[in-house]
Short mmCIF file of C-alpha atoms in Angstrom, two decimals:
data_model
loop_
_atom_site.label_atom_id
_atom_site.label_comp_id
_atom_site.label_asym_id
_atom_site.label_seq_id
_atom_site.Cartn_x
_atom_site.Cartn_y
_atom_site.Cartn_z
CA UNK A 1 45.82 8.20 -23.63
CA UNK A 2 44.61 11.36 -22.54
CA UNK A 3 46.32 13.21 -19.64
CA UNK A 4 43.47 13.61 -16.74
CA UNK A 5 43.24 17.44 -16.08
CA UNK A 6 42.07 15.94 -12.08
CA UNK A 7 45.56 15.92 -10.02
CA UNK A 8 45.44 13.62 -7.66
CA UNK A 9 48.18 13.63 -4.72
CA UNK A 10 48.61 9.87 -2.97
CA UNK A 11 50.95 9.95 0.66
CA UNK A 12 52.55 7.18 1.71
CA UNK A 13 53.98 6.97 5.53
CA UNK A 14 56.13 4.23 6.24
CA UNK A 15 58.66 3.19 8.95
CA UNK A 16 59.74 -0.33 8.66
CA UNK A 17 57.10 -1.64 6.42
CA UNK A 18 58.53 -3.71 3.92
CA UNK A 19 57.10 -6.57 4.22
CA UNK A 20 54.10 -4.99 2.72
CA UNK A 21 55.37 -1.54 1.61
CA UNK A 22 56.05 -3.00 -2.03
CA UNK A 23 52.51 -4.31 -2.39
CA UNK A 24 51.38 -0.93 -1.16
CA UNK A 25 53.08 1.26 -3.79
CA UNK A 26 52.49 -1.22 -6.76
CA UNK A 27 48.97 -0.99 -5.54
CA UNK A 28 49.18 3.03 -6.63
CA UNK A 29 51.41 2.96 -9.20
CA UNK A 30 49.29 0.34 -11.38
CA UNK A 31 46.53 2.11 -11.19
CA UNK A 32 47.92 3.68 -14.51
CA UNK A 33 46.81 7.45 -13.37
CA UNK A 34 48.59 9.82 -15.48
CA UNK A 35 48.43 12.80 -13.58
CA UNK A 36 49.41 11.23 -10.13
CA UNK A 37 51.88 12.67 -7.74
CA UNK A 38 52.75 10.04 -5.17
CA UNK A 39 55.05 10.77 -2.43
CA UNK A 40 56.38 8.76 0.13
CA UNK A 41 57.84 9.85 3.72
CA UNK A 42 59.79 6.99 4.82
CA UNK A 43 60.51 7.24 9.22
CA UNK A 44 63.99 6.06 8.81
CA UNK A 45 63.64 2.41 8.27
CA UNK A 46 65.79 -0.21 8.59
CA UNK A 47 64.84 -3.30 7.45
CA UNK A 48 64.81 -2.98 3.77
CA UNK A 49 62.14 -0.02 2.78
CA UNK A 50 64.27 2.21 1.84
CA UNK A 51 65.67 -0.37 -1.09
CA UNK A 52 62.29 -0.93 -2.09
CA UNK A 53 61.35 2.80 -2.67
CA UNK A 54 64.59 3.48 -4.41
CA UNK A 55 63.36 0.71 -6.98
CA UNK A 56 60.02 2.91 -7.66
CA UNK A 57 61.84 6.25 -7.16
CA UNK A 58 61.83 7.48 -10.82
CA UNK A 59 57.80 6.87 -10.55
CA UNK A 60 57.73 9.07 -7.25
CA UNK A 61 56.96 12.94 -7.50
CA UNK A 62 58.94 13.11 -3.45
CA UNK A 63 60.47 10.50 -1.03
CA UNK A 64 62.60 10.84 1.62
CA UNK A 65 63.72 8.45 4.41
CA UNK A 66 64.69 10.30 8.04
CA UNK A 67 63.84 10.43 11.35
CA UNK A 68 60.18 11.79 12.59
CA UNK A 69 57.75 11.51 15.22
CA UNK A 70 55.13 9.30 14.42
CA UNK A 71 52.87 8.99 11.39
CA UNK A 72 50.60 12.15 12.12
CA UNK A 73 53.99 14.06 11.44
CA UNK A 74 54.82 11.89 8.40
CA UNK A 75 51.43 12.49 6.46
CA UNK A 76 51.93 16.08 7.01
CA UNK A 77 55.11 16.25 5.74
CA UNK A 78 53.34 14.51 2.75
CA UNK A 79 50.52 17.27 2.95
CA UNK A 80 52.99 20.48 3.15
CA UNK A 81 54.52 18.92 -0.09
CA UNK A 82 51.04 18.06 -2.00
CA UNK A 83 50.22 19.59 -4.96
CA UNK A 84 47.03 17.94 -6.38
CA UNK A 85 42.93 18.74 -6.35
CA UNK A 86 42.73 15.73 -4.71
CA UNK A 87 44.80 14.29 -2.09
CA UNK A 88 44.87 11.02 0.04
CA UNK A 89 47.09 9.12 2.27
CA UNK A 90 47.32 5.35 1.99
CA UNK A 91 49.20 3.65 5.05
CA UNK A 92 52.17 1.09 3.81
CA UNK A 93 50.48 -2.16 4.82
CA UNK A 94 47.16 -0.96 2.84
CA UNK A 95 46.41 -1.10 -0.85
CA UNK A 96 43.78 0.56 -3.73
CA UNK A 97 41.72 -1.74 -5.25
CA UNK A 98 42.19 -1.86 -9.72
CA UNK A 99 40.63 1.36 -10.72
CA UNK A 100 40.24 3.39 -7.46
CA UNK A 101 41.53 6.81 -8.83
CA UNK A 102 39.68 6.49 -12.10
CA UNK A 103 36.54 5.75 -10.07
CA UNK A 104 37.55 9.25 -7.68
CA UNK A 105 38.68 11.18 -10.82
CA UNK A 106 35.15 10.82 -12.19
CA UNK A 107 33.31 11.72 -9.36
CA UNK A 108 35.49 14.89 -9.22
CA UNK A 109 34.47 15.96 -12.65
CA UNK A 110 30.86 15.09 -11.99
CA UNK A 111 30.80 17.12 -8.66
CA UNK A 112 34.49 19.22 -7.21
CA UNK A 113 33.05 17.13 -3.77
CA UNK A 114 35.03 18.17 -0.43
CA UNK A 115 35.05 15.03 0.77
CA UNK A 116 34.47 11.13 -1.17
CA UNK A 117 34.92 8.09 0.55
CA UNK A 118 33.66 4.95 0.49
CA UNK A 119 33.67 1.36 1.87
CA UNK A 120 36.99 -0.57 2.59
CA UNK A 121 37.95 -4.59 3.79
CA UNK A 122 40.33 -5.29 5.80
CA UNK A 123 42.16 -8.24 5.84
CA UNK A 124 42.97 -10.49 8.71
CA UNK A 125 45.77 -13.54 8.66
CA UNK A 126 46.07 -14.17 5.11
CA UNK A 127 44.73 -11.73 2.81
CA UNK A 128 41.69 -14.29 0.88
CA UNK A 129 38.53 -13.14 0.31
CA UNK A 130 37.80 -15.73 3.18
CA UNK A 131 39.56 -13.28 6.25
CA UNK A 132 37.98 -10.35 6.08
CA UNK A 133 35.22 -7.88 7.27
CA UNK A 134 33.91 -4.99 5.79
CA UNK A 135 33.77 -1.02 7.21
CA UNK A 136 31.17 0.46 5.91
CA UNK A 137 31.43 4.52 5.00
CA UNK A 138 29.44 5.09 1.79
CA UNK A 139 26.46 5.01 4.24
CA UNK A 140 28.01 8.12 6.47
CA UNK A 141 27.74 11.70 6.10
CA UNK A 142 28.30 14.79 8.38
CA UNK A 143 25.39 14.79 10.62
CA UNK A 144 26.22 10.99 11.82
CA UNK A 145 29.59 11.84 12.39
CA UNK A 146 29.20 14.44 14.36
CA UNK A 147 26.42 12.77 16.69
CA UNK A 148 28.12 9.36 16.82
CA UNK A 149 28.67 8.95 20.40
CA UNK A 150 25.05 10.40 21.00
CA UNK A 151 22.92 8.06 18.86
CA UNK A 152 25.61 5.23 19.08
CA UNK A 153 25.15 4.74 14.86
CA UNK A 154 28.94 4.28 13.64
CA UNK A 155 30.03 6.38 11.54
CA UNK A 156 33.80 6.39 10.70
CA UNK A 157 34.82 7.01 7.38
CA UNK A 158 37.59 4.09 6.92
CA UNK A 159 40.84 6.16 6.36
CA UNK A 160 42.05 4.58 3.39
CA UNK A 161 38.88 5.06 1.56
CA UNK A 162 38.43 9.25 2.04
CA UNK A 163 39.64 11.45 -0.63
CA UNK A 164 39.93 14.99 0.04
CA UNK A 165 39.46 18.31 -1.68
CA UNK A 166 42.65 20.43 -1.26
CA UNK A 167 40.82 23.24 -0.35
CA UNK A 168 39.04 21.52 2.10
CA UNK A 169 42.75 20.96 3.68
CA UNK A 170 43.97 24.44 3.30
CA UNK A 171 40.95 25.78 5.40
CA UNK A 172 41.25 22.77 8.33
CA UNK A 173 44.66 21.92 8.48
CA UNK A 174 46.75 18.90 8.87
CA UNK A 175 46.53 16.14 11.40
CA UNK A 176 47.01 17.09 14.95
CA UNK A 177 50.73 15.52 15.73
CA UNK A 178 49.96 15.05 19.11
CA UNK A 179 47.76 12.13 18.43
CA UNK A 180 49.22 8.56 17.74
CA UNK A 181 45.57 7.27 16.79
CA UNK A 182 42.54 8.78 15.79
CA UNK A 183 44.22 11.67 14.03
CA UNK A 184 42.05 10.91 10.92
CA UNK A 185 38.82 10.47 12.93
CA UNK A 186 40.18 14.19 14.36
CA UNK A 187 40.26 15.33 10.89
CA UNK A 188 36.84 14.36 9.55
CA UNK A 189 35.59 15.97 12.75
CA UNK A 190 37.17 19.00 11.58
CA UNK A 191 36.42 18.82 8.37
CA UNK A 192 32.57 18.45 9.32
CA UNK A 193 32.29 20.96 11.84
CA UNK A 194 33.62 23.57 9.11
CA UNK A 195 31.05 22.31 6.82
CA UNK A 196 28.45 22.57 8.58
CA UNK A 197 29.07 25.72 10.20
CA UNK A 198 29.37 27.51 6.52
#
């Protein structure tokens, strides 16, 4: 198989996930993407996470496990050490659906887009196809989420669906580490406003 020339940078934050972390990560790995750098920043967990990444370690580009302040500061870390065209952050109790990165890696080479994302379930009590609900982002663009609390029409891109140009992150920035929620909603506002304003 063909190396894919698209690089495509996946972060994982975790802090005493593992009760799902492993799912998470195989959820990456087997998406069989050759040119995948996946990095995980582990918060200092202690409940078993750390064994778990050490088990995937020789598939990881970066991990470390230590001390931080909250996930805003662990995706960034993740960020700062990014390398692809395309970068992401998954959260370690979420997973990719079978060919996600294919799917984004061929909408890059149809169009270098600054943003993608798309729509995402989420599961509640056991994860059947019975318990869950559906956020809906394929339907959102700038405009929408920029006037959301004017004309009350939700438009959130779901976090674990967005995919974003690396030069889109080099002109905004990272997530603001003051906020414990809502960084990503923070971002997309950022990322929209310098959009827009171009």
């Amino acid at each position: 198989m063909q190396n894919p020339v698209t690089k495509i940078s996946i972060i994982t934050p975790s802090f005493n996930q593992a009760q799902y972390l492993e799912q998470t990560i195989n959820s990456v790995l087997d998406q069989n993407y050759l040119n995948l750098e996946y990095i995980i920043i582990d918060g200092g967990s202690t409940d078993g996470s750390v064994n778990i990444i050490k088990k995937y370690a020789h598939r990881l580009a970066y991990w470390v496990s230590e001390k931080d302040r909250g996930q805003s500061e662990a995706v960034n870390k993740g960020l700062k050490k990014a390398t692809g065209d395309i970068i992401a952050w998954l959260n370690s109790d979420d997973w990719y659906a079978d060919n996600t990165l294919a799917t984004v890696a061929a909408q890059w080479q149809q169009n270098q887009f600054d943003v993608l994302h798309g729509d995402a379930n989420f599961y509640y009590g056991e994860s059947s196809a019975r318990n869950y609900i559906t956020q809906y982002g394929s339907n959102c663009n700038l405009n929408r989420l920029l006037t959301y609390w004017n004309n009350k029409q939700h438009c959130n891109p779901p976090q674990p669906s967005v995919f974003i140009n690396k030069k889109v992150l080099d002109k905004v920035g990272f997530l603001n580490e003051s906020y414990k929620l809502a960084m990503d909603y923070d971002l997309w506002l950022k990322i929209a406003l310098i959009k827009i304003s171009i």
